[in-house]
PDB file of C-alpha atoms and ligand atoms in Angstrom:
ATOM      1  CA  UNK Y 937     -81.392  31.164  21.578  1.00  0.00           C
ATOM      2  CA  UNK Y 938     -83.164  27.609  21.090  1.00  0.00           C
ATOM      3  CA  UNK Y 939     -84.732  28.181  17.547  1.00  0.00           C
ATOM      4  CA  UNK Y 940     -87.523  25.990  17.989  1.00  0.00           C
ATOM      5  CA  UNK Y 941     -90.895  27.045  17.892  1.00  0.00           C
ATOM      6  CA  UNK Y 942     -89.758  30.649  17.735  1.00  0.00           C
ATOM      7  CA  UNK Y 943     -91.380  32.937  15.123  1.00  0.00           C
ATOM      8  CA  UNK Y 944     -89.008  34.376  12.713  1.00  0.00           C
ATOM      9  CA  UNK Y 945     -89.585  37.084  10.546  1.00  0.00           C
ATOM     10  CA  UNK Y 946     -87.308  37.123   7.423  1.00  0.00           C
ATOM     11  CA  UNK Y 947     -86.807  40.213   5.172  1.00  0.00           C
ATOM     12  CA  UNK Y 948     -86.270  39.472   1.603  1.00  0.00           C
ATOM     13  CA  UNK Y 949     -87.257  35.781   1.806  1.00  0.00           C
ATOM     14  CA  UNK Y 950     -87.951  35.381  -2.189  1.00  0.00           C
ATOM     15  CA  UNK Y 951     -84.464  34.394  -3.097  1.00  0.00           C
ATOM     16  CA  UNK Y 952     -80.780  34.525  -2.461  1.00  0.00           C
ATOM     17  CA  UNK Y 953     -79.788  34.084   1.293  1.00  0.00           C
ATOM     18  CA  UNK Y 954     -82.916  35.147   2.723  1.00  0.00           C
ATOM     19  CA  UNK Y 955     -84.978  32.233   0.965  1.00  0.00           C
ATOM     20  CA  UNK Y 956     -82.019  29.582   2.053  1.00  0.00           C
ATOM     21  CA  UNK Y 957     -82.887  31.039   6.065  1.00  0.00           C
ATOM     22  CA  UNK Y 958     -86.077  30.159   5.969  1.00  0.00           C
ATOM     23  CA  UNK Y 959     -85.150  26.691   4.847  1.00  0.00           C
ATOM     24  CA  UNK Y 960     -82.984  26.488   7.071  1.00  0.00           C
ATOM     25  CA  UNK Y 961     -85.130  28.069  10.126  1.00  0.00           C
ATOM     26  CA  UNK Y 962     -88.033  26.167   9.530  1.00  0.00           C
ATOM     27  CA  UNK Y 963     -86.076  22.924   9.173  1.00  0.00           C
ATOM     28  CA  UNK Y 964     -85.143  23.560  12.913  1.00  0.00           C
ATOM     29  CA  UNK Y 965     -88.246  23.751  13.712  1.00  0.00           C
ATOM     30  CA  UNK Y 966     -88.817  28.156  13.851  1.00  0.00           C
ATOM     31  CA  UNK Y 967     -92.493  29.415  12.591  1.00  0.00           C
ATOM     32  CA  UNK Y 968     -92.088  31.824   9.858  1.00  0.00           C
ATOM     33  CA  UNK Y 969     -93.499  35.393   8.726  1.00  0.00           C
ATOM     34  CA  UNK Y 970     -91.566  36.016   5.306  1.00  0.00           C
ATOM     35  CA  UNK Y 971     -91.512  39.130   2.713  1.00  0.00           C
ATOM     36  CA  UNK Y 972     -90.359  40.397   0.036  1.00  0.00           C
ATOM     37  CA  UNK Y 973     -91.703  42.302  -3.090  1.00  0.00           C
ATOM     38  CA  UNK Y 974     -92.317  39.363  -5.539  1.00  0.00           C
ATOM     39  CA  UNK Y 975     -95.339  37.307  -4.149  1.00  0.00           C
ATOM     40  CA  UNK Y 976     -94.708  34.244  -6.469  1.00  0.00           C
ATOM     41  CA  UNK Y 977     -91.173  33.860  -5.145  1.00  0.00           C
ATOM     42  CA  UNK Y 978     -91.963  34.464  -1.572  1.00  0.00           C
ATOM     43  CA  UNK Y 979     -94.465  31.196  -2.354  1.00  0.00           C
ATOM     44  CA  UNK Y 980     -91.769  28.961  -3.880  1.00  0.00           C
ATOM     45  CA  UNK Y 981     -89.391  29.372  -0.735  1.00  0.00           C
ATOM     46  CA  UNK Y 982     -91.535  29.616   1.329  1.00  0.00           C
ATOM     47  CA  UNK Y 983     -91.887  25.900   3.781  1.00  0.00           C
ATOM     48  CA  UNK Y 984     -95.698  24.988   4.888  1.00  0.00           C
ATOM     49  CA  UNK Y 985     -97.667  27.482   6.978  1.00  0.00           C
ATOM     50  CA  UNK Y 986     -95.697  30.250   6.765  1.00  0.00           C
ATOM     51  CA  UNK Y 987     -96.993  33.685   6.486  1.00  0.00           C
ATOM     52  CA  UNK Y 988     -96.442  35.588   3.602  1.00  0.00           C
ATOM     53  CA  UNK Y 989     -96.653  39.514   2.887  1.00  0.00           C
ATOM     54  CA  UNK Y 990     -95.607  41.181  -0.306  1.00  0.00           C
ATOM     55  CA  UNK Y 991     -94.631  44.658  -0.252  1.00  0.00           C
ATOM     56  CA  UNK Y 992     -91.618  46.752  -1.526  1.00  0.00           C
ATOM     57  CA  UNK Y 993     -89.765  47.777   2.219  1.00  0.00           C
ATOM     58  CA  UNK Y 994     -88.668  51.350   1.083  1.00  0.00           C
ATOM     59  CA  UNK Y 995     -92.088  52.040   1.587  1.00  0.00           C
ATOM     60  CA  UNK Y 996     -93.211  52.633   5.528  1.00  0.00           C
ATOM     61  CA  UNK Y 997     -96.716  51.184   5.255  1.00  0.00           C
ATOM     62  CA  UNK Y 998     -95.414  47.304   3.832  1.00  0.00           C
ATOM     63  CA  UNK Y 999     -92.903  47.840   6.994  1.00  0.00           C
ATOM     64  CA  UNK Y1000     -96.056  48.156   9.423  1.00  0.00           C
ATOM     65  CA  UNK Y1001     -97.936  46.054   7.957  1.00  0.00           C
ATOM     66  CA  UNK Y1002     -95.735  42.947   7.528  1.00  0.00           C
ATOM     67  CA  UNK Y1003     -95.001  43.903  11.874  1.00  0.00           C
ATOM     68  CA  UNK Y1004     -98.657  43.797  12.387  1.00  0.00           C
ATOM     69  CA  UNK Y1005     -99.610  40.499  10.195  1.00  0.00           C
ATOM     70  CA  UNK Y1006     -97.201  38.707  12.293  1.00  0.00           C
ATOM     71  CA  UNK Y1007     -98.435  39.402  15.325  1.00  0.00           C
ATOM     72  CA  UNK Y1008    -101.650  39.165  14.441  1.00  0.00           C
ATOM     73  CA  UNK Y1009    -100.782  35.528  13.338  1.00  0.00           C
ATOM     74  CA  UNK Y1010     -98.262  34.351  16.143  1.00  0.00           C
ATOM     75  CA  UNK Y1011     -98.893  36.777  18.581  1.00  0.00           C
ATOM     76  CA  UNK Y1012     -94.761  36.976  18.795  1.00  0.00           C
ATOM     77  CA  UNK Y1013     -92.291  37.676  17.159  1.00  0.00           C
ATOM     78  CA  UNK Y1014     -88.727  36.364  18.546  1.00  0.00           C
ATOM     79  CA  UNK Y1015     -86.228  36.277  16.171  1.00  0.00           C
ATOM     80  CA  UNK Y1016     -85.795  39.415  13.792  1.00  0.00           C
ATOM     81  CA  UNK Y1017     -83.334  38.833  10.027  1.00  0.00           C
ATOM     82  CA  UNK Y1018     -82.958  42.175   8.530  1.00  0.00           C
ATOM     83  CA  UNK Y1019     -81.652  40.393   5.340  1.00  0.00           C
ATOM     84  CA  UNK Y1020     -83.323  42.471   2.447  1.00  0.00           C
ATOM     85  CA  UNK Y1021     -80.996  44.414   0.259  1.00  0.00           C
ATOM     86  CA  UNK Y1022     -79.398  45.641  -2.824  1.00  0.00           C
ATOM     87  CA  UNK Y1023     -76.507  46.484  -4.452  1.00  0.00           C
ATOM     88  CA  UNK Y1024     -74.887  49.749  -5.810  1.00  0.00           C
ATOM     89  CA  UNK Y1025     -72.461  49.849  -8.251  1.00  0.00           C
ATOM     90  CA  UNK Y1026     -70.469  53.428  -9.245  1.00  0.00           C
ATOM     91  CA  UNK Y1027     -68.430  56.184  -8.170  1.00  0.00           C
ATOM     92  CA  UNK Y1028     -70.155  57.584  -5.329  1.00  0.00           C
ATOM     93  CA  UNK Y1029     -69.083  60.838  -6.255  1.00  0.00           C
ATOM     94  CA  UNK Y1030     -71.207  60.492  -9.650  1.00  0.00           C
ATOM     95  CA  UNK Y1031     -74.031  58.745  -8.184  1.00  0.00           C
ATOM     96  CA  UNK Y1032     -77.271  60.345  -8.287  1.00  0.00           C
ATOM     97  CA  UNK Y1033     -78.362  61.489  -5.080  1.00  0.00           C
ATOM     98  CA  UNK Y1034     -82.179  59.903  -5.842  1.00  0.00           C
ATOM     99  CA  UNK Y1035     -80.448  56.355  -6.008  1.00  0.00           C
ATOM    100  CA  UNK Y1036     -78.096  56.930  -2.829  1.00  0.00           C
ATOM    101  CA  UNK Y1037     -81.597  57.730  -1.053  1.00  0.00           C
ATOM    102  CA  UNK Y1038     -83.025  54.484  -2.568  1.00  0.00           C
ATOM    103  CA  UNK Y1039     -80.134  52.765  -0.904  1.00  0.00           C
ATOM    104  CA  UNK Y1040     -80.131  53.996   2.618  1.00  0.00           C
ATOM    105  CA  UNK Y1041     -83.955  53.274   2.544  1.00  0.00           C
ATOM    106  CA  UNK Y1042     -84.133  49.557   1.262  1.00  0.00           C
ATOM    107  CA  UNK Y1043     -80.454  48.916   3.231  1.00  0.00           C
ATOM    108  CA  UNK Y1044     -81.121  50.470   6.194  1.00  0.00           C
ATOM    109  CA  UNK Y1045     -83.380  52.691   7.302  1.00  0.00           C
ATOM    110  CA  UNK Y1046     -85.569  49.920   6.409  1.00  0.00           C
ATOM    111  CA  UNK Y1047     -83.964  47.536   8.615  1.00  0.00           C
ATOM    112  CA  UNK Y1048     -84.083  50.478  11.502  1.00  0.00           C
ATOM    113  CA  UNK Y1049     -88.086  51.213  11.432  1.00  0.00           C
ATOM    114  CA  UNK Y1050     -88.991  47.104  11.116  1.00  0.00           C
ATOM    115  CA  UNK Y1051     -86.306  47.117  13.790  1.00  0.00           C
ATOM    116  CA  UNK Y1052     -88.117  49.985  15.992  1.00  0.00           C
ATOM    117  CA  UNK Y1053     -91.680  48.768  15.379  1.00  0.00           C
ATOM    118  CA  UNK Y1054     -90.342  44.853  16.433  1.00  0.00           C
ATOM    119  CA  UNK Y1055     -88.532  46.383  19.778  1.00  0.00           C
ATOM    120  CA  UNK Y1056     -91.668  47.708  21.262  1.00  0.00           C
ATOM    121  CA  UNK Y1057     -93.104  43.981  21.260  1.00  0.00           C
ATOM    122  CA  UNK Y1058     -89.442  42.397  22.363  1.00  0.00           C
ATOM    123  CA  UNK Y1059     -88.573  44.929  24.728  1.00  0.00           C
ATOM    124  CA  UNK Y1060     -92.661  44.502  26.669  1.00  0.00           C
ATOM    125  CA  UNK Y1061     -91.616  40.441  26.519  1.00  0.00           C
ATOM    126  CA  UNK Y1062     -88.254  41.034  27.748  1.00  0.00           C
ATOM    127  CA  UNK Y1063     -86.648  38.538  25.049  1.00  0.00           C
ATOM    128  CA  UNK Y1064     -85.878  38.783  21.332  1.00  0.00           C
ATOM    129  CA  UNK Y1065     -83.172  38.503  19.010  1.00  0.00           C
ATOM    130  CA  UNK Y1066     -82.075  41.223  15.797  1.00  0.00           C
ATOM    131  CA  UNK Y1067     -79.907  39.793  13.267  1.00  0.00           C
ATOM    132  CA  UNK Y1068     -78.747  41.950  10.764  1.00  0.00           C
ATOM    133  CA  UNK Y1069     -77.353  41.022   7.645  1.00  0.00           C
ATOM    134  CA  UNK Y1070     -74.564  43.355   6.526  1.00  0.00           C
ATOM    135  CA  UNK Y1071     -71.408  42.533   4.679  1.00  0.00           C
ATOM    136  CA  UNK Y1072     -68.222  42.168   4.581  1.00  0.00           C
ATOM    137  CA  UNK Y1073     -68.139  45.726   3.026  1.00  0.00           C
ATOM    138  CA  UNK Y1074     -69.865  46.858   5.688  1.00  0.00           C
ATOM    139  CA  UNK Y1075     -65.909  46.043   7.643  1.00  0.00           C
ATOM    140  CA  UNK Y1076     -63.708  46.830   5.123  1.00  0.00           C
ATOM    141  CA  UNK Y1077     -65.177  49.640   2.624  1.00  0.00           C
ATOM    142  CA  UNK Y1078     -64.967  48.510  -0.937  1.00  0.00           C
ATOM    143  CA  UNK Y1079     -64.112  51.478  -3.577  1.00  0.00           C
ATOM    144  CA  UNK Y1080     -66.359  49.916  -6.715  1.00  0.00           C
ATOM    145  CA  UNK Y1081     -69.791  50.048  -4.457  1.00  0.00           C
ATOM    146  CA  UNK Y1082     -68.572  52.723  -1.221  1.00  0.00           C
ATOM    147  CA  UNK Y1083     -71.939  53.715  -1.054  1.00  0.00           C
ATOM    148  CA  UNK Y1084     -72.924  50.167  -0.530  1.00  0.00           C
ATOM    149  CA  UNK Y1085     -70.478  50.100   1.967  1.00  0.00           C
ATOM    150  CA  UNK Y1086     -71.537  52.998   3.461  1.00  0.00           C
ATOM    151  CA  UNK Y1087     -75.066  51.663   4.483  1.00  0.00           C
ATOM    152  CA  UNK Y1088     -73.563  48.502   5.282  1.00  0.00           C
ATOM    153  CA  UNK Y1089     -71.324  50.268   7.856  1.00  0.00           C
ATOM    154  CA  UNK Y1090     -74.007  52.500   9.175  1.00  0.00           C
ATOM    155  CA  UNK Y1091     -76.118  48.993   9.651  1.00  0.00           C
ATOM    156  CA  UNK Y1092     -73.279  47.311  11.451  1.00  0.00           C
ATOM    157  CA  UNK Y1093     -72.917  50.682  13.748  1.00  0.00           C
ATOM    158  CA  UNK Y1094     -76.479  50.208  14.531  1.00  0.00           C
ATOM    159  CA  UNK Y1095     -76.580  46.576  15.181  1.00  0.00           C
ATOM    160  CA  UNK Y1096     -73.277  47.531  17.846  1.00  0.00           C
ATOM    161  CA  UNK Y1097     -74.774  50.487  19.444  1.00  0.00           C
ATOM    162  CA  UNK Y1098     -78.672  48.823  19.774  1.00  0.00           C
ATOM    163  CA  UNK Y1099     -76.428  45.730  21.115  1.00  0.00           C
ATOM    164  CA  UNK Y1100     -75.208  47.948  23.991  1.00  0.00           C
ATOM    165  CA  UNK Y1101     -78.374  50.555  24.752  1.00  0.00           C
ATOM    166  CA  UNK Y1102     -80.749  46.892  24.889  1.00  0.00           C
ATOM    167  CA  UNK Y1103     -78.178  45.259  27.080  1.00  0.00           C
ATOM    168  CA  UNK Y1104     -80.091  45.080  30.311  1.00  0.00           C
ATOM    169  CA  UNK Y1105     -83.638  44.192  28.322  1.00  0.00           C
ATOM    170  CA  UNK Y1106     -83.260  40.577  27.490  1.00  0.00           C
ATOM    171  CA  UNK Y1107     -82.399  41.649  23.426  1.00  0.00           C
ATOM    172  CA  UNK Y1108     -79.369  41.258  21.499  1.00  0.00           C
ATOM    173  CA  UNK Y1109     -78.324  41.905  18.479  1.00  0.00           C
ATOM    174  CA  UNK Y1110     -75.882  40.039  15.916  1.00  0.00           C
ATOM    175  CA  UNK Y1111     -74.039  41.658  13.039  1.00  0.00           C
ATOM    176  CA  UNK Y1112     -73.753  38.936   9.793  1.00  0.00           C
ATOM    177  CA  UNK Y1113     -70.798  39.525   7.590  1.00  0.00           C
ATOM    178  CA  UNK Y1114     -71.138  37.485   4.573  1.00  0.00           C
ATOM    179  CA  UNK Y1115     -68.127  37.836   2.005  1.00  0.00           C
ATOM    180  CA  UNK Y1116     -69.585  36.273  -1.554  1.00  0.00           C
ATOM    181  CA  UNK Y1117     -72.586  34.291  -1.752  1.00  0.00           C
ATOM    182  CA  UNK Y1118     -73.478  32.783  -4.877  1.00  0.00           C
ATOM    183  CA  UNK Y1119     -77.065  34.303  -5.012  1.00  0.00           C
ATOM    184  CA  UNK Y1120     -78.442  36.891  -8.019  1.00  0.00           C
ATOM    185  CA  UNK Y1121     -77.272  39.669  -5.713  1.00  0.00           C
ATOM    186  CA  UNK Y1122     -75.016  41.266  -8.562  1.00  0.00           C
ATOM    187  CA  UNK Y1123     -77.656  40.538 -11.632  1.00  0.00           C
ATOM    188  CA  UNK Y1124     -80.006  42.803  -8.936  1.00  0.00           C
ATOM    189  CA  UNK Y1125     -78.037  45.234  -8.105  1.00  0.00           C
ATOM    190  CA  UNK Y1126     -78.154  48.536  -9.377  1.00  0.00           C
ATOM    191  CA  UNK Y1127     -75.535  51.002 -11.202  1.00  0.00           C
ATOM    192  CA  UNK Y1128     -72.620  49.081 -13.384  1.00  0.00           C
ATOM    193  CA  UNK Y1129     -70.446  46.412 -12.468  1.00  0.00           C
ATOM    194  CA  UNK Y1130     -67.677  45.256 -10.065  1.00  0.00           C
ATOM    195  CA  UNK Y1131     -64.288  44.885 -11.487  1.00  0.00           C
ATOM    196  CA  UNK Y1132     -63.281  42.224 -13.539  1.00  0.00           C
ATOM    197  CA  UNK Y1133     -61.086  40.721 -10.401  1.00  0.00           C
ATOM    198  CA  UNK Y1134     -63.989  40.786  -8.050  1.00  0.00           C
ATOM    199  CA  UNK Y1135     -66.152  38.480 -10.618  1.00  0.00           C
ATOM    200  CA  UNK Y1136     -63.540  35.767 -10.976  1.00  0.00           C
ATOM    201  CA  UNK Y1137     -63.453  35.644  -7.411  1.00  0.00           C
ATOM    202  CA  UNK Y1138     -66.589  34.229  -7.270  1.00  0.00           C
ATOM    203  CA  UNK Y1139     -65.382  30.814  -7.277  1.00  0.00           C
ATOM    204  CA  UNK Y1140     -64.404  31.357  -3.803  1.00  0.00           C
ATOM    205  CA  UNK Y1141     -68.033  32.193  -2.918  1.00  0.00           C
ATOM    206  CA  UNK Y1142     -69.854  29.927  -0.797  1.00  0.00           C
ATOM    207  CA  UNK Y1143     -73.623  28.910  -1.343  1.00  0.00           C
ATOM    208  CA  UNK Y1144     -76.423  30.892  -0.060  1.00  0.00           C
ATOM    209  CA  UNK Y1145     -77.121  27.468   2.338  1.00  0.00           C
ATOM    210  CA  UNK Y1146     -73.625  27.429   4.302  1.00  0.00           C
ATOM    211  CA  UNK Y1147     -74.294  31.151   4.827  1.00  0.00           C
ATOM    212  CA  UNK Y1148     -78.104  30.708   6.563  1.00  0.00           C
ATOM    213  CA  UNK Y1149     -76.281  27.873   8.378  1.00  0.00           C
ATOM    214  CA  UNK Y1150     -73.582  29.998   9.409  1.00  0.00           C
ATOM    215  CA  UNK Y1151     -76.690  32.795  10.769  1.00  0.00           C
ATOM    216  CA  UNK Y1152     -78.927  29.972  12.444  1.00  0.00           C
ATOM    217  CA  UNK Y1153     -75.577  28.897  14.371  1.00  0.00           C
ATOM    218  CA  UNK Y1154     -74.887  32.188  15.096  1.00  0.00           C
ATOM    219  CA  UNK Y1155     -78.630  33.249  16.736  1.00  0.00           C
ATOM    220  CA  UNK Y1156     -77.895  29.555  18.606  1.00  0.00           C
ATOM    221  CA  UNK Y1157     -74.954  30.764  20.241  1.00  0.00           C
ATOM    222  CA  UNK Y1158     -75.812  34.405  21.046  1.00  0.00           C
ATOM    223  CA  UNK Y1159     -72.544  35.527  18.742  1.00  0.00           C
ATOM    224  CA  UNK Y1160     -71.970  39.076  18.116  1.00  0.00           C
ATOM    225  CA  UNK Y1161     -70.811  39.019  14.549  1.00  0.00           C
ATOM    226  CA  UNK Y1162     -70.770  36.121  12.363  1.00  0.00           C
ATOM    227  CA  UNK Y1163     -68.576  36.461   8.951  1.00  0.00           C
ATOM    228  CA  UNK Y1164     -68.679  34.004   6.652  1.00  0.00           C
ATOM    229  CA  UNK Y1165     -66.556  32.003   5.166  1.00  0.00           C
ATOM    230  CA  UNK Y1166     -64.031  32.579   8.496  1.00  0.00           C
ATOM    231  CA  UNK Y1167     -61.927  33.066   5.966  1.00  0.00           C
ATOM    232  CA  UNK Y1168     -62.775  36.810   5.441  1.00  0.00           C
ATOM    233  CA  UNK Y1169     -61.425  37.974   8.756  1.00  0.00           C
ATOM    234  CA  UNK Y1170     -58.362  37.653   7.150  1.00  0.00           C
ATOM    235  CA  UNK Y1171     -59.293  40.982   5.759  1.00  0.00           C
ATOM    236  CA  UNK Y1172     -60.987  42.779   8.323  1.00  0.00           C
ATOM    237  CA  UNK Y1173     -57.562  41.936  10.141  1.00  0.00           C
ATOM    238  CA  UNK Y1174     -55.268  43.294   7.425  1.00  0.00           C
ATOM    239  CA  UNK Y1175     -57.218  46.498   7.074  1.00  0.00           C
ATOM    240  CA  UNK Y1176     -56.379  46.863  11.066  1.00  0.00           C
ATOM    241  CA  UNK Y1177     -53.418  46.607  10.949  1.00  0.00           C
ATOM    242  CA  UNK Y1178     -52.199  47.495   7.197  1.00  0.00           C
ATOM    243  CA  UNK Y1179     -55.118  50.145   6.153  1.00  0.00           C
ATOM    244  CA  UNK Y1180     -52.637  51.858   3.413  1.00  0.00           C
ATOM    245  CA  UNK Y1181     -51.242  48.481   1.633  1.00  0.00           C
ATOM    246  CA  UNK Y1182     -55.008  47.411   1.531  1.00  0.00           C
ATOM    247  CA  UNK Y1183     -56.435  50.271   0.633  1.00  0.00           C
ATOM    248  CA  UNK Y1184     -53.495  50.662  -2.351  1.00  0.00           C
ATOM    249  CA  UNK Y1185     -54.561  47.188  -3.236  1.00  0.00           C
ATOM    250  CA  UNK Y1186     -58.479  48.199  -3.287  1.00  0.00           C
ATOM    251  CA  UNK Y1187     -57.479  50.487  -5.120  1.00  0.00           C
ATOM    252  CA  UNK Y1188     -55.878  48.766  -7.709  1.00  0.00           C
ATOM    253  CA  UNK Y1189     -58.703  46.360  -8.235  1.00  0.00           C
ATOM    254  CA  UNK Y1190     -60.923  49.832  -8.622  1.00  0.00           C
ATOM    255  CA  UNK Y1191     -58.606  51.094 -11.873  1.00  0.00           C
ATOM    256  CA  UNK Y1192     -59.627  47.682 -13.619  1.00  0.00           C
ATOM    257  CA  UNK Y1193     -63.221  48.550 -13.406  1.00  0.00           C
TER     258      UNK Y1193
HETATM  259  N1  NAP I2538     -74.652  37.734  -2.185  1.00  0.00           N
HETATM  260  C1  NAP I2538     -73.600  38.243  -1.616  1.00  0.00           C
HETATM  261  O1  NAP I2538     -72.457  38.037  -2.046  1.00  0.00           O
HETATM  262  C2  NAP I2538     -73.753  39.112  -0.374  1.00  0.00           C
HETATM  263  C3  NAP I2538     -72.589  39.412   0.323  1.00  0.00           C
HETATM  264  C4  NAP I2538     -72.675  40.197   1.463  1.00  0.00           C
HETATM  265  C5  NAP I2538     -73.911  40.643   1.907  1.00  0.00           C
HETATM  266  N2  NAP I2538     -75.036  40.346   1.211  1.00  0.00           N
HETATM  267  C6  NAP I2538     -76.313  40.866   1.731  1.00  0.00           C
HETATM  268  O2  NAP I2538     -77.205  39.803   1.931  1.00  0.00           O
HETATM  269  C7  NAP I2538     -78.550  40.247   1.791  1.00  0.00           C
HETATM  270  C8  NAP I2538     -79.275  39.323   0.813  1.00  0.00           C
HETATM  271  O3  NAP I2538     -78.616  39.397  -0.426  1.00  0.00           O
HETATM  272  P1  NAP I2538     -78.717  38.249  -1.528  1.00  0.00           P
HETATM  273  O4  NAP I2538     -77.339  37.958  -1.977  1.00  0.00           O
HETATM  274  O5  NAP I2538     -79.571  37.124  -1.074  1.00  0.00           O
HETATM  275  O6  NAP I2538     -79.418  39.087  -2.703  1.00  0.00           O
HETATM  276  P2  NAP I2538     -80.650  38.750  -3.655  1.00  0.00           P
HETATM  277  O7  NAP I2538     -80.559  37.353  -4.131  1.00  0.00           O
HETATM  278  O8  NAP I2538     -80.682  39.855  -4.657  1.00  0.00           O
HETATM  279  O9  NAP I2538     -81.904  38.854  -2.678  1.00  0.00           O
HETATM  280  C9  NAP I2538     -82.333  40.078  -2.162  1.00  0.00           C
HETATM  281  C10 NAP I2538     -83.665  39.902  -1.451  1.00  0.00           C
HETATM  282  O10 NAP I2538     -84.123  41.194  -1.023  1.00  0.00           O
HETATM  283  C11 NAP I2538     -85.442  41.425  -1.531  1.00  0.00           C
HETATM  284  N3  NAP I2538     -85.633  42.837  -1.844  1.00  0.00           N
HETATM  285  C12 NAP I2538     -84.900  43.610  -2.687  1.00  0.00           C
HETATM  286  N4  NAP I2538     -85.414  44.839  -2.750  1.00  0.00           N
HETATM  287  C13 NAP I2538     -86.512  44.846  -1.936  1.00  0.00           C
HETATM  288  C14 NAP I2538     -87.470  45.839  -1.591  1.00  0.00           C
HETATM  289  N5  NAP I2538     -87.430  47.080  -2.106  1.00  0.00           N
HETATM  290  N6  NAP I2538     -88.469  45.490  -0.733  1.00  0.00           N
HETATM  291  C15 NAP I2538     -88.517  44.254  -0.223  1.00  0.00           C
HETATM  292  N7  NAP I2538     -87.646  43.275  -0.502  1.00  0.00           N
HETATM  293  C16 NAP I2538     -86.657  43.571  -1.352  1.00  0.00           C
HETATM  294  C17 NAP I2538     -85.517  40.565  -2.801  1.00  0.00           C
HETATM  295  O11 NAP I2538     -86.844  40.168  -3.085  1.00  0.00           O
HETATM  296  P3  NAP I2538     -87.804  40.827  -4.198  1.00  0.00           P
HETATM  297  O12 NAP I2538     -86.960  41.113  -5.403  1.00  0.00           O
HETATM  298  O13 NAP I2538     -88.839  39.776  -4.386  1.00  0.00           O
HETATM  299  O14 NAP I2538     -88.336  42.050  -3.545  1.00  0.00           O
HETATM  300  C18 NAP I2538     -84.716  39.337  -2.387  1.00  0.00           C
HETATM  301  O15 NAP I2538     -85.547  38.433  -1.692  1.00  0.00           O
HETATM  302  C19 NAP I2538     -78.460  41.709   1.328  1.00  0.00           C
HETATM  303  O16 NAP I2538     -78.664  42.557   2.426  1.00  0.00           O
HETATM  304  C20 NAP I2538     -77.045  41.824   0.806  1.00  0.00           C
HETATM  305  O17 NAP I2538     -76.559  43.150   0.919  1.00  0.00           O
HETATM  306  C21 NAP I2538     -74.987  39.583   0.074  1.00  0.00           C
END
């Protein structure tokens, strides 16, 4: 899809990878709607006449509201980034069943009713794209945050099925896969923290900018999945085809924690 002049509605646009889309959309000429809970942050990524809502998206009435303003604004809405999220750090054995809800609300059931209220307008338009923004843990389950995982799985398993049941309606759907992006993702997240390994390897991370471009090119040529840095297939391959002497390996990173 040609991003100009399309309106784009961004999920968790106040920081992180979320703020560098709409950078990044509105530099290529898109017309943005952008939330997120923090209304001062929204307004210092936010790029001239873009419409902001504030609202905390575990909560139903922000998610119908932040629908409605944009329409009521644009009058369309094209282009759909499910990008707001957290982290969860812990056992999920041990985890609290209050914070797993938490989870599965902000990572995806939130992404599922903005994605249901949006498909009503698409679907009566007969165009639209829904780009979800999961994780490389949402391909290859990682055993310091599997509950993260979990919803990031359950997001990507969405994004594949909505991808086949919209097929003849003019919508598709792409699945992002980011590895690490050097945003204040782990400072947000929730629980404890990753092992010891898994911080050092943040030197490998890319910037939150390479990974919006990596999602703009990936709405441009109607992709599927988009995981970035490339590199990070690597992974998804070797759990394919070597699940045990990756999941030993997981494993071993877990006992450091
Ligand atoms: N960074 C990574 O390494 C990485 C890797 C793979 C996938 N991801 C995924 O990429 C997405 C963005 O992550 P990020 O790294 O940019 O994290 P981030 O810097 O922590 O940004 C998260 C965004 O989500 C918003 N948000 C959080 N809770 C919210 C709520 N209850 N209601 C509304 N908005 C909320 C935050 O805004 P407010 O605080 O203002 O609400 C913020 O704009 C997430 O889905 C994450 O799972 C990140």
């Amino acid at each position: 899809m040609r991003i100009e002049g399309k309106v784009v509605l961004i999920t968790g646009a106040s920081q992180g990878i979320g703020a560098a889309c709409a950078a990044e959309f509105a530099s290529h000429g898109a017309r943005l709607s952008l939330t997120a809970r923090t209304e001062e942050g929204l307004r210092q990524a936010a790029p001239k006449d873009a419409l902001l809502t504030a609202g905390d998206l575990t909560r139903d009435e922000t998610r119908r509201i932040v629908v409605s303003r944009t329409l009521e604004r644009f009058g369309a809405i094209d282009i759909l980034i499910n990008n707001a999220g957290a982290g969860l750090y812990g056992p999920s054995w041990s985890t609290p069943m209050e914070e797993v809800r938490w989870l599965m609300e902000l990572n995806f059931f939130a992404p599922l009713a903005l994605t249901q209220s949006v498909l009503t307008h698409m679907r009566s338009r007969r165009t639209g794209v829904i780009v979800n923004i999961g994780s490389i843990a949402g391909k290859v389950p990682l055993p310091w945050m599997t509950l993260y995982s979990v919803s990031k799985y359950a997001l990507g398993a969405l994004t594949e099925g909505q991808r086949m049941e919209l097929r003849r309606e003019g919508i598709r759907t792409l699945m992002v896969c980011p590895g690490y992006v050097k945003t204040a993702f782990q400072q947000n997240a929730r629980g404890g923290q990753p092992p010891e390994t898994v911080l050092l390897s943040r030197r490998f991370a890319i910037s939150s900018a390479e990974c919006a471009r990596a999602i703009r090119r990936g709405v441009e040529r109607d992709a599927r999945t988009v995981v970035t840095p490339r590199a990070a297939w690597l992974l998804v391959l070797a759990m394919r085809l070597f699940p045990a002497l990756v999941e030993g390996r997981m494993a071993a990173i877990n006992q450091t924690a």
